[in-house]
Amino acid sequence: MSNDLTFCKMPLDRASHLRKNSAWLAGKVSSNDSCFYFYWQNKFLYLEQEIFAFSKNDYPNVSNVISMKSTKNNHHLTFLGLHMNTAHFVFDLSNMSEVELEQWLQSIGQNNEQRTAKFIDFRRSLSLLNAKQASILSYAKALIHWQQSAMFCGCCGNETQSLDGGHRRQCINEKCQTEQFPRTDPVVIMLVEYRPESGPAMCLLAEHHRTPEQVYSTLAGFVDPGESLAEAVSREVFEEVGINVAEVSFVDSQPWPFPNSLMLGFVARATSTKISIEEEELRSADWFTAEQIREFQEWGDDVDGPKLPRKESIARLLIDSWCENQHLS
Ligand SMILES: [Zn+2]
């Protein structure tokens, strides 16, 4: 099933078989054609809010920082993949001080027709990116988040070193050598439907405390250790609204780099209808028919009344596709 969800249009070939080839990687790092993204504390570098991918050919002074930093500590540089034989890397400058960073940004501006170079918060920059660009930067951000949280060994506390182009870390203690790999946290997100013997089907939507008032969305929650996805769906639905479900079916998935989740979307059939909400998570929850949902406003509309979640979210995909299916039945 194809979809238009944000972060689901990755154009890069991850070329994982090349990550262990350090000579090949070194050649690509020094190549004038390779493409670099620059990251600093949750932000990516932009020139005039439009250019965020830099090659040594086109922006030699921007890329100078690569040789300067990578000789000191190569864990800053991560290989992302290939596009038409061009290697893409992300460079994490988060350890750079604000003073150093400011000097570098000014020099970039001076050498690029006085265009403003600045770091922009990833989430806020999403409106500047198309779906493919957002997918690359979300992948880069998720990898850096993992690297920053895996700097030390969880077994013995020693430092870890970066290997395989930034996709593996290993403890430097020779007696330990524990390895760490990038992690993704699975989250189930589910539309709960009820099909009465007569009359239209209904789906359960809830107002969450974490979203603006009157935005009605699906339920969601992290998968517990030792739990299947269907068990996680049943448990979360019962915990949040006191409803029992059966017939859990997978619909689609979406990487969610805030910070490193994978949203797994389901439809679950309710076997009961009496709602009892978990008040710490939810403001309210109710059953709605497709006809009622079609009257909802859009996220961000400045009017009174129920609103839908953001268009690019998997919650919205679950709601829209459920409503479409009600036309068919
Ligand atoms: Zn260790």
XYZ file of C-alpha atoms and ligand atoms in Angstrom:
330
model
C 0.000 0.000 0.000
C 1.473 3.389 -0.946
C 0.787 6.413 1.210
C 1.699 10.094 1.537
C 2.818 9.937 5.147
C 5.715 12.142 6.190
C 9.015 10.252 6.603
C 7.878 7.385 4.301
C 9.532 8.453 1.016
C 13.182 7.523 1.525
C 15.053 8.159 -1.773
C 18.421 6.827 -0.550
C 19.716 3.303 -1.051
C 21.015 2.594 2.479
C 23.827 0.511 0.896
C 24.374 -1.325 4.175
C 26.892 -3.690 2.543
C 29.269 -0.716 2.122
C 29.195 0.461 5.751
C 32.008 -1.885 6.789
C 34.270 -0.828 3.915
C 36.304 1.905 5.641
C 38.533 2.590 2.582
C 35.460 3.136 0.400
C 33.872 5.359 3.077
C 37.060 7.442 3.437
C 37.131 7.940 -0.338
C 33.526 9.145 -0.330
C 34.114 11.487 2.631
C 36.916 13.215 0.717
C 35.045 13.207 -2.607
C 33.989 16.628 -3.888
C 30.676 15.185 -5.084
C 29.480 13.655 -1.806
C 26.540 15.313 -0.104
C 26.665 16.439 3.544
C 24.011 17.505 6.040
C 25.057 19.374 9.187
C 23.351 18.828 12.533
C 23.712 20.775 15.759
C 21.575 20.076 18.833
C 18.334 19.025 17.138
C 18.745 21.462 14.251
C 19.956 21.219 10.647
C 22.026 23.811 8.768
C 20.252 25.851 6.085
C 21.345 28.570 3.693
C 18.443 31.013 3.290
C 15.933 28.400 4.410
C 16.322 26.467 1.151
C 19.726 24.784 0.841
C 20.455 22.127 3.421
C 22.546 19.587 1.420
C 26.148 20.633 0.754
C 28.926 19.208 -1.461
C 32.577 20.269 -1.400
C 32.221 21.174 -5.072
C 29.467 23.710 -4.518
C 30.190 24.852 -0.950
C 33.900 24.267 -0.233
C 34.012 26.494 2.843
C 30.952 24.822 4.390
C 32.573 21.430 3.969
C 35.936 22.475 5.433
C 34.586 21.633 8.843
C 34.472 17.946 7.859
C 38.231 17.432 7.583
C 38.779 19.620 10.653
C 36.458 17.650 12.901
C 36.595 14.155 11.460
C 40.322 13.846 12.104
C 39.705 14.623 15.764
C 36.841 12.264 16.395
C 35.258 10.286 13.608
C 32.076 9.429 15.454
C 30.648 12.741 14.307
C 30.259 11.551 10.736
C 27.595 9.047 9.665
C 27.056 7.434 6.272
C 23.378 7.549 5.295
C 23.368 5.934 1.851
C 23.625 6.466 -1.880
C 21.548 8.348 -4.401
C 22.598 7.950 -8.062
C 26.059 6.896 -6.816
C 26.423 10.049 -4.683
C 27.187 9.246 -1.055
C 25.178 11.117 1.603
C 26.544 11.799 5.088
C 25.301 13.613 8.165
C 27.781 15.463 10.317
C 26.952 16.024 13.985
C 28.450 19.251 15.299
C 26.550 19.192 18.591
C 29.804 19.322 20.595
C 30.792 22.605 18.968
C 30.447 25.607 21.279
C 28.015 28.377 20.354
C 30.956 30.763 19.822
C 32.707 28.379 17.410
C 29.444 27.714 15.663
C 28.643 31.408 15.251
C 32.064 32.078 13.701
C 31.600 29.210 11.266
C 28.099 30.382 10.285
C 29.335 33.914 9.643
C 32.156 32.632 7.426
C 29.664 30.576 5.424
C 27.480 33.626 4.857
C 30.438 35.788 3.812
C 31.586 33.201 1.295
C 28.154 32.579 -0.191
C 26.964 35.970 -1.483
C 26.050 37.085 2.036
C 23.297 34.501 2.235
C 22.232 33.746 5.798
C 23.418 30.435 7.187
C 21.623 29.209 10.265
C 20.547 26.063 12.065
C 16.784 25.457 12.091
C 14.901 23.167 14.465
C 14.104 19.922 12.615
C 10.407 19.850 13.483
C 9.918 23.483 12.535
C 11.850 22.993 9.291
C 9.496 20.267 8.036
C 7.422 22.834 6.129
C 10.578 23.680 4.101
C 11.065 20.062 2.966
C 9.403 17.743 0.482
C 8.553 14.168 1.513
C 11.872 12.701 0.290
C 13.979 15.377 1.985
C 12.035 14.965 5.251
C 12.666 11.211 5.101
C 16.443 11.676 4.760
C 16.677 14.182 7.606
C 14.440 12.131 9.902
C 16.694 9.100 9.315
C 19.777 11.241 10.033
C 18.228 12.699 13.174
C 17.186 9.280 14.515
C 20.716 7.886 13.985
C 22.353 10.847 15.727
C 19.936 10.591 18.634
C 20.915 6.949 19.064
C 24.655 7.702 18.775
C 24.440 10.436 21.407
C 22.671 8.079 23.814
C 25.150 5.223 23.145
C 28.416 7.095 23.814
C 29.079 4.913 26.863
C 28.833 1.176 27.391
C 25.771 0.059 29.382
C 27.696 -2.957 30.724
C 30.968 -1.479 32.048
C 30.606 2.297 31.626
C 33.606 2.768 29.324
C 33.432 4.875 26.179
C 32.234 3.334 22.934
C 33.682 3.897 19.472
C 31.800 4.408 16.219
C 32.072 1.677 13.553
C 30.446 0.779 10.230
C 29.977 4.371 9.116
C 28.163 5.270 12.345
C 25.765 2.270 12.376
C 27.468 0.291 15.157
C 29.179 1.255 18.417
C 31.519 -0.933 20.424
C 32.912 -0.621 23.938
C 36.635 0.256 23.900
C 37.317 -1.906 27.004
C 39.062 -4.971 25.550
C 37.556 -7.267 28.168
C 34.051 -6.065 27.343
C 33.710 -5.032 23.670
C 29.908 -4.963 23.989
C 28.269 -3.821 20.768
C 25.317 -1.473 20.371
C 23.152 -1.012 17.290
C 20.649 1.736 16.343
C 17.334 1.154 18.065
C 13.750 1.854 17.095
C 10.920 1.865 19.631
C 7.694 0.231 18.359
C 4.468 2.130 19.033
C 1.031 0.709 18.206
C -1.543 3.222 16.978
C -5.053 1.963 16.410
C -8.453 2.931 15.159
C -11.090 1.092 17.193
C -14.325 0.394 15.310
C -17.688 -1.015 16.392
C -20.127 -2.611 13.976
C -23.640 -2.811 15.466
C -26.082 -5.384 14.108
C -28.050 -2.565 12.515
C -27.129 1.039 11.737
C -23.813 2.573 10.677
C -20.406 1.482 12.021
C -18.715 3.800 14.523
C -15.113 4.490 15.411
C -13.677 5.603 18.706
C -11.669 8.840 18.697
C -10.195 10.656 21.665
C -8.997 14.098 22.689
C -5.458 13.686 24.086
C -3.984 16.069 26.653
C -0.856 16.364 24.460
C -2.763 17.819 21.460
C -4.860 21.009 21.216
C -8.450 20.837 22.510
C -11.089 19.439 20.151
C -8.560 17.502 18.050
C -9.904 13.942 17.906
C -7.421 11.212 17.137
C -6.778 7.487 17.457
C -5.279 5.781 20.518
C -1.574 4.859 20.703
C 1.052 3.483 23.055
C 4.486 1.841 23.308
C 4.817 -1.925 22.931
C 5.893 -3.592 26.193
C 8.768 -6.098 26.305
C 7.552 -9.653 25.718
C 4.344 -8.493 24.056
C 3.002 -9.219 20.561
C 1.626 -6.316 18.515
C -1.960 -7.606 18.786
C -1.544 -7.923 22.577
C -0.184 -4.373 22.745
C -3.213 -3.058 20.806
C -5.656 -4.870 23.113
C -3.874 -3.762 26.280
C -3.538 -0.108 25.257
C -7.188 0.170 24.174
C -8.392 -1.378 27.429
C -6.053 0.808 29.545
C -7.043 4.046 27.812
C -10.806 3.609 27.262
C -11.860 0.352 28.970
C -12.972 -1.257 25.673
C -12.312 -4.911 24.749
C -11.154 -5.547 21.170
C -10.741 -8.511 18.820
C -9.705 -8.942 15.162
C -6.679 -6.668 15.130
C -5.530 -5.957 11.519
C -2.364 -4.192 10.385
C -2.840 -1.188 8.050
C 0.475 0.667 7.581
C 3.545 2.010 9.398
C 5.427 5.311 9.735
C 8.886 6.089 11.153
C 8.516 8.863 13.748
C 11.832 10.519 14.640
C 10.686 12.234 17.872
C 12.970 10.755 19.000
C 13.119 7.281 17.402
C 9.783 5.471 17.180
C 8.152 3.323 14.536
C 4.385 3.835 14.445
C 2.545 0.612 13.582
C -1.037 1.335 12.491
C -3.944 -1.076 13.109
C -7.721 -1.321 12.992
C -9.225 -3.208 15.926
C -12.824 -4.450 16.206
C -14.481 -3.540 19.545
C -16.580 -6.146 21.326
C -17.945 -3.640 23.874
C -18.936 0.051 23.666
C -18.979 1.475 27.223
C -16.121 3.981 27.445
C -14.159 4.528 30.638
C -11.291 6.952 29.962
C -7.824 7.037 31.496
C -7.929 10.672 32.659
C -4.170 11.186 32.854
C -3.857 10.588 29.083
C -7.213 11.630 27.659
C -9.505 14.624 27.933
C -12.440 12.793 26.369
C -13.338 9.918 24.023
C -16.453 9.108 22.029
C -17.902 7.029 19.193
C -18.365 8.707 15.799
C -19.880 7.598 12.499
C -18.108 8.291 9.189
C -20.833 10.835 8.403
C -20.057 12.756 11.598
C -16.289 12.629 10.981
C -16.709 14.079 7.486
C -18.048 17.241 9.189
C -14.899 17.643 11.342
C -12.629 20.666 10.760
C -8.937 20.477 9.881
C -6.089 20.606 12.442
C -5.232 24.268 13.022
C -8.611 25.672 11.836
C -9.538 28.584 14.078
C -13.164 27.559 14.584
C -15.144 25.861 17.300
C -15.907 22.151 16.850
C -14.135 18.800 16.508
C -10.997 18.670 14.349
C -8.968 15.943 12.630
C -5.293 15.157 13.310
C -2.579 16.468 10.936
C -2.918 15.287 7.331
C 0.516 13.623 7.130
C 0.087 11.569 10.316
C -0.673 7.865 10.417
C -3.587 8.642 12.772
C -5.145 10.646 9.945
C -4.473 7.888 7.416
C -6.273 5.386 9.671
C -9.276 7.713 10.073
C -9.490 8.701 6.375
C -9.192 5.135 5.096
C -11.800 3.925 7.610
C -14.227 6.661 6.484
C -13.631 5.749 2.823
C -14.391 2.105 3.553
C -17.735 3.073 5.112
C -18.769 4.443 1.699
C -18.080 1.029 0.206
C -19.962 -1.055 2.733
Zn 31.897 -2.208 28.099
